[in-house]
């Protein structure tokens, strides 16, 4: 069943955070619902729609940034009390805007997730979870990794409220009181949780930062995954989820908002599997999503709030038919009044802008005037994409971006992004100089671009900093700098388990270092490791290399660290970086290693299909020009063998793929060369003189010849 929704913009508030908009329950069966939304200026706005106009119910004064909003109320009554958190404080407002609660949680960090259920308040701040009942402390839990969201199950089958935490280390933690009952492994770092049935039940929806969605049924001592939706089209990460029956089939549909502006509605077919029913793309990230009736009853809609504060509805109300050219258009009085009001408002705004510009020109020439730097907020995300082993850098600004300068002190490749329409230009770099640059690239954005997505690929073993200088179209010109660490093992990603049957190389460190010190070294080396030192005496993390598929196990405690990997180069990088970090702290390390020769051929066999594919792609691309010339000369391509005809037919796709993967072949050659050097380095031999012979073998590549060369003494 296809769903047809039409966009309506209602109002704009300040910059919003994730999950800061809610629909208040309707007063009557047919009444429209009021909208409550909070922004980063600390303002809560509540409005309703009357004759197509947003009519304010109440608006609070500015204050500290509001991070979350939830609705609550006594059990069995309409949930129409508005709760917001800012800093470590939770405030409650009635639907009329009267403040009835100010509760100071006395947490050292700001609250970033909150859930209200009757007299129970659940708050999370980075690693800490707290449960309060009637504002009195009940339970406390310290999580092993950052908490991104929280929800709470209340069901007749469950004897008490069951909190579920979405944690950055790819698990949902299910609590019982102050204790961990069990955890549920999910396929990506969960960013948002939502109950599938708002009236109770044991099913929880989750969305991940890499764009996957799933439904989990929470039991007393274990959970069952009902279904998962993969992110095959490489859309953005999930920021908000809601459930609402917008298709009118009696089954709750799933409403999804993503950080690339995509709004989706999933319905259920007869097999109880979710299917995409509707998709719409907004120009900025969707921070909140709700289902209800806002604009005009009885038309239901999907209401969204975006990063810059736009409240937009996707309504089931049918659009008026478009007029054919030359046909007379008849407008209702209501529409005419609306157009006249918009024109008047536009004229007023133009006058205001002109007055503002004149005033600015006068004050800028004054000798006593002081220039103030305009403050603007940036929403940025730097994440490793598992599918193509590249880093995605997303920058979103509340106003239009003029240009962006990227500067890196480590070698990185810039990859093409289809969604990116900015013009890029590169500057020459002198990487030989101390503190020299390897990359200087400027992106000049088109008018009204507020969101920019870039992709970069790093080289493992080369570490440093990537800096983004963001300049918006503001007067006076101002710029903000954001820094992103490129780690020594930057292409590794956390995973739940590894294959124990692979041939593994081992590295062991023993020395006078504390648990916190070795943990800080591991944080420096590897992505996705929590900065906070884990509770307990020892910890184990598992990783896999997103580029090659090799794996790493890290186990360490006070005075000891053990690392296992099927890739010698990973062990070599770890040994070099960890010994360097220990030397900085003047700590003596006793380093021992155990190298498994079978691991080298195992790694080469993992590289083999990638290398073979890239060599074949390069060969096909080289043939394209010659084949096109032959085709022009002969008039057609019928005389060519089928293999060459298919190269001509697919030439556009082949060239596009080749363009998208710059230096891919060189990257694989570099990995094989590093593997060769590292294998013999651990045996105490310097084989750098043999590298030219290795490159000759790679030019006429054959796996068996390569394996034989590696096995030569």
PDB file of C-alpha atoms in Angstrom, residues 132 487 542 583 692 695:
ATOM      1  CA  UNK A 132      14.437   8.665  41.164  1.00  0.00           C
ATOM      2  CA  UNK A 487      44.382   6.976  15.332  1.00  0.00           C
ATOM      3  CA  UNK A 542      37.596  -7.230  20.264  1.00  0.00           C
ATOM      4  CA  UNK A 583      58.846   6.117  26.773  1.00  0.00           C
ATOM      5  CA  UNK A 692      61.646  -3.505  -5.559  1.00  0.00           C
ATOM      6  CA  UNK A 695      56.770  -4.733  -6.497  1.00  0.00           C
TER       7      UNK A 695
END
